[in-house]
Short mmCIF file of C-alpha atoms in Angstrom, two decimals:
data_model
loop_
_atom_site.label_atom_id
_atom_site.label_comp_id
_atom_site.label_asym_id
_atom_site.label_seq_id
_atom_site.Cartn_x
_atom_site.Cartn_y
_atom_site.Cartn_z
CA UNK A 1 -22.73 -63.11 29.20
CA UNK A 2 -19.47 -64.44 28.58
CA UNK A 3 -20.67 -67.78 28.37
CA UNK A 4 -23.06 -67.07 25.82
CA UNK A 5 -19.30 -66.14 23.79
CA UNK A 6 -17.68 -69.06 22.14
CA UNK A 7 -14.69 -68.15 19.78
CA UNK A 8 -13.04 -70.39 16.89
CA UNK A 9 -9.36 -69.16 17.00
CA UNK A 10 -5.96 -70.15 15.12
CA UNK A 11 -2.11 -69.65 17.24
CA UNK A 12 -0.66 -66.60 16.24
CA UNK A 13 -2.74 -64.94 14.25
CA UNK A 14 -3.49 -61.37 14.58
CA UNK A 15 -6.91 -61.50 13.68
CA UNK A 16 -7.76 -63.89 16.00
CA UNK A 17 -5.46 -62.53 19.35
CA UNK A 18 -7.51 -58.88 18.35
CA UNK A 19 -10.23 -60.54 19.67
CA UNK A 20 -9.17 -62.08 22.17
CA UNK A 21 -6.95 -59.20 23.73
CA UNK A 22 -10.75 -56.85 23.26
CA UNK A 23 -12.22 -59.58 25.25
CA UNK A 24 -10.20 -59.79 28.52
CA UNK A 25 -9.89 -55.66 27.84
CA UNK A 26 -14.02 -55.90 28.45
CA UNK A 27 -13.94 -58.42 30.95
CA UNK A 28 -15.32 -61.29 29.73
CA UNK A 29 -13.40 -64.21 30.04
CA UNK A 30 -15.18 -67.43 31.09
CA UNK A 31 -15.98 -67.97 26.83
CA UNK A 32 -15.62 -71.33 25.04
CA UNK A 33 -13.21 -71.08 23.03
CA UNK A 34 -11.64 -73.78 20.16
CA UNK A 35 -8.33 -73.51 19.07
CA UNK A 36 -7.96 -75.15 15.83
CA UNK A 37 -4.40 -75.40 13.28
CA UNK A 38 -4.22 -73.45 10.12
CA UNK A 39 -2.08 -76.46 9.25
CA UNK A 40 -3.70 -79.15 9.61
CA UNK A 41 -6.87 -76.92 7.44
CA UNK A 42 -8.83 -77.34 10.54
CA UNK A 43 -10.15 -73.87 9.24
CA UNK A 44 -12.07 -74.59 6.58
CA UNK A 45 -14.19 -77.16 8.66
CA UNK A 46 -17.58 -78.26 8.79
CA UNK A 47 -17.20 -76.89 12.32
CA UNK A 48 -15.96 -73.24 10.95
CA UNK A 49 -17.97 -73.22 8.09
CA UNK A 50 -21.05 -73.83 9.67
CA UNK A 51 -19.90 -70.50 11.60
CA UNK A 52 -17.99 -68.87 9.07
CA UNK A 53 -18.99 -69.33 4.59
CA UNK A 54 -15.16 -67.89 4.62
CA UNK A 55 -13.49 -70.75 5.96
CA UNK A 56 -11.30 -68.12 8.24
CA UNK A 57 -10.50 -67.64 11.91
CA UNK A 58 -11.39 -65.95 14.22
CA UNK A 59 -15.56 -67.53 14.31
CA UNK A 60 -17.60 -65.51 17.24
CA UNK A 61 -20.66 -66.15 17.79
CA UNK A 62 -22.66 -64.01 20.74
CA UNK A 63 -26.08 -66.33 21.63
CA UNK A 64 -27.14 -66.67 17.83
CA UNK A 65 -25.42 -63.33 16.63
CA UNK A 66 -22.58 -64.34 14.78
CA UNK A 67 -19.15 -61.75 13.67
CA UNK A 68 -16.15 -63.05 11.28
CA UNK A 69 -14.14 -59.83 10.75
CA UNK A 70 -11.92 -59.64 14.24
CA UNK A 71 -12.11 -55.02 13.62
CA UNK A 72 -16.02 -56.03 13.95
CA UNK A 73 -15.90 -57.87 16.64
CA UNK A 74 -14.12 -55.91 18.60
CA UNK A 75 -16.01 -52.56 17.77
CA UNK A 76 -19.08 -54.54 19.17
CA UNK A 77 -17.57 -55.61 22.45
CA UNK A 78 -16.62 -52.02 23.27
CA UNK A 79 -19.67 -50.78 22.36
CA UNK A 80 -21.56 -53.75 23.70
CA UNK A 81 -20.01 -53.59 27.31
CA UNK A 82 -18.97 -49.19 27.03
CA UNK A 83 -19.50 -49.57 30.72
CA UNK A 84 -17.01 -52.57 32.39
CA UNK A 85 -13.19 -53.03 31.71
CA UNK A 86 -11.11 -50.52 30.29
CA UNK A 87 -12.84 -47.51 27.29
CA UNK A 88 -10.60 -48.76 24.01
CA UNK A 89 -12.54 -45.62 22.73
CA UNK A 90 -10.91 -42.45 23.47
CA UNK A 91 -13.48 -39.10 24.70
CA UNK A 92 -11.47 -36.64 23.34
CA UNK A 93 -11.88 -35.52 19.23
CA UNK A 94 -7.73 -36.24 18.71
CA UNK A 95 -7.32 -39.28 19.60
CA UNK A 96 -10.70 -40.74 19.08
CA UNK A 97 -9.14 -39.39 15.11
CA UNK A 98 -5.73 -40.99 15.76
CA UNK A 99 -7.05 -44.56 16.99
CA UNK A 100 -10.04 -44.52 14.00
CA UNK A 101 -7.46 -43.76 11.74
CA UNK A 102 -4.13 -46.02 12.81
CA UNK A 103 -7.21 -49.14 13.79
CA UNK A 104 -7.49 -48.99 10.33
CA UNK A 105 -3.47 -48.62 8.76
CA UNK A 106 -3.06 -51.55 11.18
CA UNK A 107 -4.96 -53.04 8.72
CA UNK A 108 -2.32 -52.22 5.87
CA UNK A 109 0.44 -53.11 7.52
CA UNK A 110 -1.08 -57.02 8.15
CA UNK A 111 -1.42 -56.87 4.73
CA UNK A 112 2.38 -56.41 3.48
CA UNK A 113 3.30 -58.31 6.65
CA UNK A 114 1.88 -60.98 5.12
CA UNK A 115 2.93 -60.75 1.53
CA UNK A 116 6.00 -60.58 2.69
CA UNK A 117 6.01 -63.86 5.15
CA UNK A 118 3.39 -66.53 4.02
CA UNK A 119 4.23 -65.49 0.21
CA UNK A 120 5.67 -69.27 -0.69
CA UNK A 121 1.97 -70.15 0.47
CA UNK A 122 0.58 -68.03 -0.68
CA UNK A 123 1.91 -67.68 -4.40
CA UNK A 124 2.41 -70.97 -6.52
CA UNK A 125 6.04 -71.96 -7.12
CA UNK A 126 5.36 -71.02 -10.72
CA UNK A 127 4.07 -67.67 -10.07
CA UNK A 128 6.76 -66.55 -7.82
CA UNK A 129 9.40 -63.75 -8.87
CA UNK A 130 12.82 -61.75 -7.25
CA UNK A 131 11.59 -58.67 -7.97
CA UNK A 132 8.16 -59.73 -6.91
CA UNK A 133 9.94 -60.93 -2.95
CA UNK A 134 11.91 -57.51 -3.50
CA UNK A 135 8.97 -55.33 -3.64
CA UNK A 136 6.79 -56.78 -1.35
CA UNK A 137 9.72 -55.96 0.91
CA UNK A 138 10.95 -52.65 0.13
CA UNK A 139 6.97 -51.73 0.80
CA UNK A 140 7.12 -53.48 4.47
CA UNK A 141 9.72 -51.75 5.06
CA UNK A 142 8.08 -48.08 3.98
CA UNK A 143 5.28 -49.29 5.97
CA UNK A 144 7.40 -50.18 9.11
CA UNK A 145 9.05 -46.56 8.72
CA UNK A 146 5.56 -45.26 8.98
CA UNK A 147 4.64 -46.98 12.19
CA UNK A 148 8.02 -46.10 13.41
CA UNK A 149 6.98 -42.41 13.01
CA UNK A 150 3.93 -42.74 14.61
CA UNK A 151 5.29 -43.90 17.81
CA UNK A 152 8.31 -41.16 18.18
CA UNK A 153 6.94 -40.68 21.46
CA UNK A 154 5.94 -43.47 22.70
CA UNK A 155 5.90 -44.32 26.63
CA UNK A 156 4.11 -46.10 29.17
CA UNK A 157 0.23 -45.28 28.62
CA UNK A 158 0.87 -43.45 25.81
CA UNK A 159 0.41 -45.35 22.14
CA UNK A 160 -0.97 -45.31 19.29
CA UNK A 161 -3.60 -42.67 20.46
CA UNK A 162 -2.66 -41.78 24.20
CA UNK A 163 -3.86 -44.49 26.63
CA UNK A 164 -4.05 -48.15 24.93
CA UNK A 165 -7.50 -48.45 23.00
CA UNK A 166 -9.00 -50.33 19.88
CA UNK A 167 -5.76 -48.69 17.48
CA UNK A 168 -3.35 -50.98 20.08
CA UNK A 169 -4.87 -54.12 20.35
CA UNK A 170 -5.76 -54.17 16.02
CA UNK A 171 -2.03 -53.41 15.84
CA UNK A 172 -0.08 -54.88 18.30
CA UNK A 173 -0.79 -58.93 17.10
CA UNK A 174 1.40 -57.71 14.04
CA UNK A 175 4.35 -55.75 15.55
CA UNK A 176 4.65 -58.70 17.81
CA UNK A 177 4.40 -60.79 15.13
CA UNK A 178 7.19 -58.43 13.04
CA UNK A 179 9.82 -59.46 15.49
CA UNK A 180 8.77 -63.16 15.97
CA UNK A 181 9.79 -63.62 12.38
CA UNK A 182 13.33 -61.64 13.03
CA UNK A 183 12.35 -57.85 12.79
CA UNK A 184 15.40 -56.06 13.75
CA UNK A 185 15.35 -53.98 17.29
CA UNK A 186 18.30 -52.04 16.43
CA UNK A 187 16.72 -50.62 13.25
CA UNK A 188 12.98 -50.09 14.54
CA UNK A 189 13.76 -48.93 18.51
CA UNK A 190 10.55 -47.33 18.73
CA UNK A 191 8.79 -49.86 17.41
CA UNK A 192 10.41 -52.54 19.93
CA UNK A 193 10.23 -50.04 22.50
CA UNK A 194 6.06 -50.64 22.22
CA UNK A 195 6.64 -54.51 22.01
CA UNK A 196 8.33 -54.01 25.19
CA UNK A 197 5.87 -51.77 26.97
CA UNK A 198 2.93 -53.70 25.74
CA UNK A 199 3.84 -57.51 25.54
CA UNK A 200 3.77 -57.25 29.72
CA UNK A 201 0.37 -55.87 29.23
CA UNK A 202 -2.35 -58.66 31.48
CA UNK A 203 -4.60 -59.19 28.24
CA UNK A 204 -2.32 -59.54 26.20
CA UNK A 205 -0.02 -61.93 28.29
CA UNK A 206 -2.48 -64.19 29.07
CA UNK A 207 -3.30 -64.25 25.04
CA UNK A 208 0.42 -64.89 24.31
CA UNK A 209 0.55 -67.32 21.27
CA UNK A 210 1.22 -70.75 22.96
CA UNK A 211 3.76 -72.14 20.52
CA UNK A 212 5.45 -68.63 21.20
CA UNK A 213 5.56 -69.28 24.71
CA UNK A 214 7.00 -73.14 24.31
CA UNK A 215 9.44 -71.86 21.99
CA UNK A 216 10.52 -68.85 22.14
CA UNK A 217 12.93 -68.79 18.67
CA UNK A 218 11.57 -67.42 15.78
CA UNK A 219 12.06 -66.57 12.15
CA UNK A 220 14.16 -64.51 10.59
CA UNK A 221 12.64 -63.63 7.65
CA UNK A 222 12.32 -60.06 8.38
CA UNK A 223 15.67 -59.50 10.09
CA UNK A 224 17.21 -57.98 6.64
CA UNK A 225 14.31 -55.44 6.62
CA UNK B 2 -18.65 -27.32 11.56
CA UNK B 3 -18.57 -28.66 7.73
CA UNK B 4 -16.80 -25.21 7.53
CA UNK B 5 -13.76 -26.79 9.06
CA UNK B 6 -13.40 -29.85 7.03
CA UNK B 7 -12.02 -30.08 4.19
CA UNK B 8 -11.68 -33.05 1.93
CA UNK B 9 -9.08 -34.05 -0.66
CA UNK B 10 -10.85 -36.70 -3.29
CA UNK B 11 -10.39 -38.33 -6.71
CA UNK B 12 -13.79 -38.64 -8.83
CA UNK B 13 -15.15 -42.63 -8.32
CA UNK B 14 -12.62 -43.47 -6.26
CA UNK B 15 -15.06 -46.04 -3.47
CA UNK B 16 -12.65 -44.54 -0.77
CA UNK B 17 -13.34 -41.04 -1.33
CA UNK B 18 -16.82 -41.16 -2.20
CA UNK B 19 -17.80 -43.80 1.25
CA UNK B 20 -16.54 -39.96 3.24
CA UNK B 21 -18.59 -37.99 0.39
CA UNK B 22 -21.53 -40.20 1.15
CA UNK B 23 -21.09 -39.70 5.31
CA UNK B 24 -20.71 -36.52 4.81
CA UNK B 25 -23.86 -35.80 3.30
CA UNK B 26 -25.53 -38.16 5.57
CA UNK B 27 -24.30 -36.60 8.37
CA UNK B 28 -25.69 -32.98 7.29
CA UNK B 29 -22.36 -31.61 7.04
CA UNK B 30 -22.01 -29.74 3.39
CA UNK B 31 -20.50 -27.02 3.10
CA UNK B 32 -17.06 -28.52 3.65
CA UNK B 33 -14.05 -27.50 1.29
CA UNK B 34 -13.19 -29.52 -0.94
CA UNK B 35 -10.28 -30.95 -3.60
CA UNK B 36 -11.04 -32.79 -6.53
CA UNK B 37 -7.52 -34.38 -7.80
CA UNK B 38 -6.55 -36.82 -10.48
CA UNK B 39 -5.18 -40.19 -10.54
CA UNK B 40 -4.01 -40.41 -13.93
CA UNK B 41 -2.02 -36.99 -13.34
CA UNK B 42 -0.26 -38.53 -10.56
CA UNK B 43 -2.11 -36.01 -8.37
CA UNK B 44 -2.47 -37.67 -4.79
CA UNK B 45 1.69 -38.23 -5.29
CA UNK B 46 1.23 -33.62 -5.16
CA UNK B 47 2.66 -32.33 -2.28
CA UNK B 48 -0.39 -30.74 -0.44
CA UNK B 49 -1.63 -34.79 -0.16
CA UNK B 50 1.74 -35.47 1.08
CA UNK B 51 1.40 -32.71 3.49
CA UNK B 52 -1.43 -34.10 4.96
CA UNK B 53 -1.49 -37.74 3.81
CA UNK B 54 2.02 -39.37 3.63
CA UNK B 55 0.76 -42.13 2.36
CA UNK B 56 -0.19 -40.16 -1.44
CA UNK B 57 -3.61 -42.01 -0.61
CA UNK B 58 -6.86 -39.81 -1.26
CA UNK B 59 -9.09 -39.27 1.11
CA UNK B 60 -7.21 -37.29 2.57
CA UNK B 61 -9.29 -35.62 5.10
CA UNK B 62 -9.10 -32.64 7.83
CA UNK B 63 -10.62 -31.22 10.42
CA UNK B 64 -9.17 -28.40 11.96
CA UNK B 65 -6.21 -30.00 13.73
CA UNK B 66 -7.57 -33.96 13.07
CA UNK B 67 -6.45 -35.78 10.57
CA UNK B 68 -7.89 -39.56 9.15
CA UNK B 69 -6.74 -41.10 5.86
CA UNK B 70 -8.42 -43.48 6.13
CA UNK B 71 -11.69 -43.68 4.38
CA UNK B 72 -13.19 -46.11 7.42
CA UNK B 73 -11.85 -44.27 9.97
CA UNK B 74 -13.57 -40.81 8.57
CA UNK B 75 -16.77 -42.69 8.89
CA UNK B 76 -16.77 -43.87 11.89
CA UNK B 77 -15.19 -40.20 13.54
CA UNK B 78 -18.28 -38.99 11.53
CA UNK B 79 -20.87 -40.84 12.81
CA UNK B 80 -19.59 -41.09 16.26
CA UNK B 81 -18.84 -36.53 16.59
CA UNK B 82 -22.14 -35.95 14.78
CA UNK B 83 -24.33 -39.09 16.01
CA UNK B 84 -27.45 -36.42 16.84
CA UNK B 85 -27.53 -35.10 13.57
CA UNK B 86 -28.75 -36.67 9.97
CA UNK B 87 -28.90 -40.59 9.58
CA UNK B 88 -28.07 -42.78 12.29
CA UNK B 89 -25.31 -44.87 10.58
CA UNK B 90 -24.95 -46.36 13.26
CA UNK B 91 -27.99 -48.15 15.85
CA UNK B 92 -27.30 -46.72 19.12
CA UNK B 93 -26.79 -50.53 21.16
CA UNK B 94 -28.46 -49.48 24.27
CA UNK B 95 -31.88 -51.53 25.18
CA UNK B 96 -32.97 -53.80 22.25
CA UNK B 97 -31.69 -57.28 21.52
CA UNK B 98 -32.20 -56.44 18.09
CA UNK B 99 -30.26 -53.53 17.76
CA UNK B 100 -27.61 -55.15 18.83
CA UNK B 101 -27.39 -58.27 16.13
CA UNK B 102 -27.82 -55.33 14.21
CA UNK B 103 -25.12 -53.32 15.03
CA UNK B 104 -22.81 -56.41 14.41
CA UNK B 105 -24.69 -57.10 11.09
CA UNK B 106 -23.59 -53.94 10.20
CA UNK B 107 -20.09 -54.22 11.31
CA UNK B 108 -19.73 -57.47 9.90
CA UNK B 109 -20.92 -56.34 6.20
CA UNK B 110 -18.70 -53.22 7.05
CA UNK B 111 -15.09 -55.15 7.31
CA UNK B 112 -16.08 -57.96 4.62
CA UNK B 113 -16.64 -54.48 2.65
CA UNK B 114 -12.91 -53.78 3.01
CA UNK B 115 -12.48 -57.36 1.39
CA UNK B 116 -14.95 -57.21 -1.34
CA UNK B 117 -12.93 -54.13 -2.33
CA UNK B 118 -9.91 -55.42 -2.11
CA UNK B 119 -10.67 -58.56 -4.49
CA UNK B 120 -12.55 -56.11 -7.71
CA UNK B 121 -9.18 -53.76 -7.04
CA UNK B 122 -7.23 -57.07 -8.14
CA UNK B 123 -8.70 -58.06 -10.91
CA UNK B 124 -8.88 -54.42 -12.48
CA UNK B 125 -5.72 -52.88 -11.36
CA UNK B 126 -3.68 -55.92 -12.34
CA UNK B 127 -1.56 -54.50 -15.80
CA UNK B 128 -0.93 -51.80 -13.47
CA UNK B 129 0.22 -53.23 -10.37
CA UNK B 130 1.77 -56.27 -11.51
CA UNK B 131 4.84 -55.31 -13.50
CA UNK B 132 4.60 -57.06 -17.06
CA UNK B 133 7.26 -59.75 -16.60
CA UNK B 134 5.16 -61.09 -13.28
CA UNK B 135 1.96 -60.94 -15.35
CA UNK B 136 0.67 -65.35 -15.72
CA UNK B 137 -3.11 -65.91 -17.00
CA UNK B 138 -2.68 -68.59 -13.30
CA UNK B 139 -2.63 -65.24 -10.82
CA UNK B 140 -4.66 -63.25 -12.79
CA UNK B 141 -7.54 -66.12 -14.11
CA UNK B 142 -7.45 -67.41 -9.83
CA UNK B 143 -7.93 -63.70 -9.19
CA UNK B 144 -11.15 -63.70 -11.28
CA UNK B 145 -12.27 -66.87 -9.44
CA UNK B 146 -11.96 -65.05 -5.73
CA UNK B 147 -13.68 -62.33 -7.35
CA UNK B 148 -16.79 -64.39 -8.75
CA UNK B 149 -16.55 -65.79 -5.15
CA UNK B 150 -16.56 -62.69 -3.60
CA UNK B 151 -19.29 -61.47 -5.44
CA UNK B 152 -21.96 -64.74 -5.20
CA UNK B 153 -21.10 -64.62 -1.81
CA UNK B 154 -23.00 -61.33 -1.76
CA UNK B 155 -25.99 -61.76 -3.89
CA UNK B 156 -25.96 -64.56 -0.96
CA UNK B 157 -26.40 -61.62 1.45
CA UNK B 158 -28.71 -59.05 -0.28
CA UNK B 159 -30.70 -62.72 -0.55
CA UNK B 160 -30.78 -62.29 3.22
CA UNK B 161 -32.61 -58.68 3.37
CA UNK B 162 -35.35 -58.03 1.82
CA UNK B 163 -35.39 -53.72 3.09
CA UNK B 164 -32.93 -53.60 0.88
CA UNK B 165 -29.84 -52.96 2.62
CA UNK B 166 -26.96 -54.56 3.34
CA UNK B 167 -27.62 -54.65 7.21
CA UNK B 168 -32.08 -54.83 6.93
CA UNK B 169 -34.52 -52.67 6.26
CA UNK B 170 -32.75 -49.15 6.86
CA UNK B 171 -29.49 -47.00 5.33
CA UNK B 172 -26.60 -47.94 7.79
CA UNK B 173 -22.26 -47.40 7.74
CA UNK B 174 -22.26 -50.81 5.79
CA UNK B 175 -24.27 -49.43 2.49
CA UNK B 176 -21.81 -46.25 2.89
CA UNK B 177 -19.10 -47.79 2.92
CA UNK B 178 -19.71 -50.99 0.22
CA UNK B 179 -22.38 -48.80 -1.95
CA UNK B 180 -19.24 -47.25 -4.19
CA UNK B 181 -17.60 -50.16 -4.36
CA UNK B 182 -21.36 -52.24 -5.60
CA UNK B 183 -21.52 -48.55 -8.23
CA UNK B 184 -17.92 -49.18 -9.28
CA UNK B 185 -18.07 -52.56 -10.31
CA UNK B 186 -21.35 -51.91 -12.15
CA UNK B 187 -19.06 -48.88 -14.11
CA UNK B 188 -16.92 -52.05 -14.69
CA UNK B 189 -19.52 -53.68 -16.79
CA UNK B 190 -20.36 -56.58 -14.13
CA UNK B 191 -23.17 -58.16 -15.55
CA UNK B 192 -26.92 -57.30 -14.73
CA UNK B 193 -28.24 -60.75 -15.12
CA UNK B 194 -25.56 -63.02 -13.57
CA UNK B 195 -25.90 -60.54 -10.54
CA UNK B 196 -29.32 -59.84 -10.20
CA UNK B 197 -29.48 -58.82 -6.42
CA UNK B 198 -26.23 -56.88 -6.72
CA UNK B 199 -28.20 -55.04 -9.88
CA UNK B 200 -31.21 -54.08 -7.50
CA UNK B 201 -28.98 -52.62 -4.55
CA UNK B 202 -26.92 -50.69 -7.48
CA UNK B 203 -30.34 -49.18 -8.91
CA UNK B 204 -32.27 -48.81 -5.73
CA UNK B 205 -29.48 -46.68 -3.86
CA UNK B 206 -28.57 -44.53 -7.13
CA UNK B 207 -31.47 -42.22 -6.17
CA UNK B 208 -30.73 -41.83 -2.34
CA UNK B 209 -30.33 -37.78 -2.54
CA UNK B 210 -26.75 -38.52 -0.54
CA UNK B 211 -25.78 -41.30 -3.21
CA UNK B 212 -26.84 -38.32 -5.90
CA UNK B 213 -25.43 -34.99 -4.64
CA UNK B 214 -22.24 -37.55 -4.67
CA UNK B 215 -22.38 -39.38 -8.03
CA UNK B 216 -18.81 -39.24 -9.34
CA UNK B 217 -18.44 -36.66 -11.22
CA UNK B 218 -16.13 -38.46 -14.44
CA UNK B 219 -18.91 -40.45 -14.56
CA UNK B 220 -21.85 -38.50 -16.39
CA UNK B 221 -18.90 -37.51 -18.59
CA UNK B 222 -17.99 -40.92 -19.82
CA UNK B 223 -19.02 -44.60 -20.22
CA UNK B 224 -18.20 -47.07 -18.33
CA UNK B 225 -15.74 -50.05 -18.69
CA UNK B 226 -16.16 -53.68 -20.17
CA UNK B 227 -13.40 -55.16 -17.60
CA UNK B 228 -15.74 -56.78 -15.66
CA UNK B 229 -18.34 -58.61 -18.16
CA UNK B 230 -17.22 -61.70 -17.98
CA UNK B 231 -16.91 -62.00 -14.00
#
């Protein structure tokens, strides 16, 4: 099964990481994969464009099936391989609803993180404004406080929707990014606890961004949030 | 079942419309609903904030369950009411064709988020960006990005002769994406430049769930011309 799968991915990218965590959780190790460099523009290479005309990563194939949206890929894998590996969509109505809600909110979190972390990459110099940077940081701060609230009762086995689920698959990579970019452990203790509980989960450890292992010291863009 | 549900919504908002369509398709008419006005700022009222601290619509409750993300509500409704109404996501067990179909539905569903964001970036530009931060160059780039995105959807629709986004049948992809397409046309998108999108729009306008949930404010007022040059 996994042998018919291939993934084009980039290190540290939350959307790519989501797919890799899911593949591990569903016991689909053994898939083909190719690590590409965003910095070298390899996400816009012919090889990627042939799978994903948007020139974005992840780009995923299962036989002739192509999936280039990380949430779509994760949902597809959970549905197709329901009976193997970990159950990522809870059965109980309460937990399932919480899972879908937080999963989709995770996309808002990722956007707000990107608008701060990648501001200079995405906004040409002559269009940048300190007022915009300030506003983006305030929006991200408000967003992170919401997640602190969601994780009020975080504990081992009790994550965003009860047991580990697709909500955590989607959201954890962005939380990990936030800490990588200097988020204060002291100001966000619940997020920090969530991060430290899950970073040793097998699927997450195995797929930890390789350059983060090599150089554990990150950046401090978010330290004042 | 439906009597235990409440939806707070705004007219013409694609995220709200998605949930309205899903409720119709799953035969869940009879839910409680409250139409609110974005213009009057009612989405930031205490009533909404009590359900959705983000102060956004839709806000949706089912008993004690709260789901305020339109995709979340649609997926949840399909999952819990799988055996009634229209099947919005086929079962995967069995045929290989269904695997490919499910993948295509999921792909279009989530691409729908990108389409919606790029559309909103253009028509909400002046509302979201303070005057001193606006640039012609930025607005131009957002319009170009939207144009590229729309051309991609024209391409998607050329490849599905069935007329729906994922082939022969109405699916979750259409629940999610149709409202954004309808808003594009409402905002003046050129039917000549985007014939497949226009054709899709006209095809789905006649669907009962779409007709039943057509934005009430659209019936009363004409559309706008904001996107006619895209």
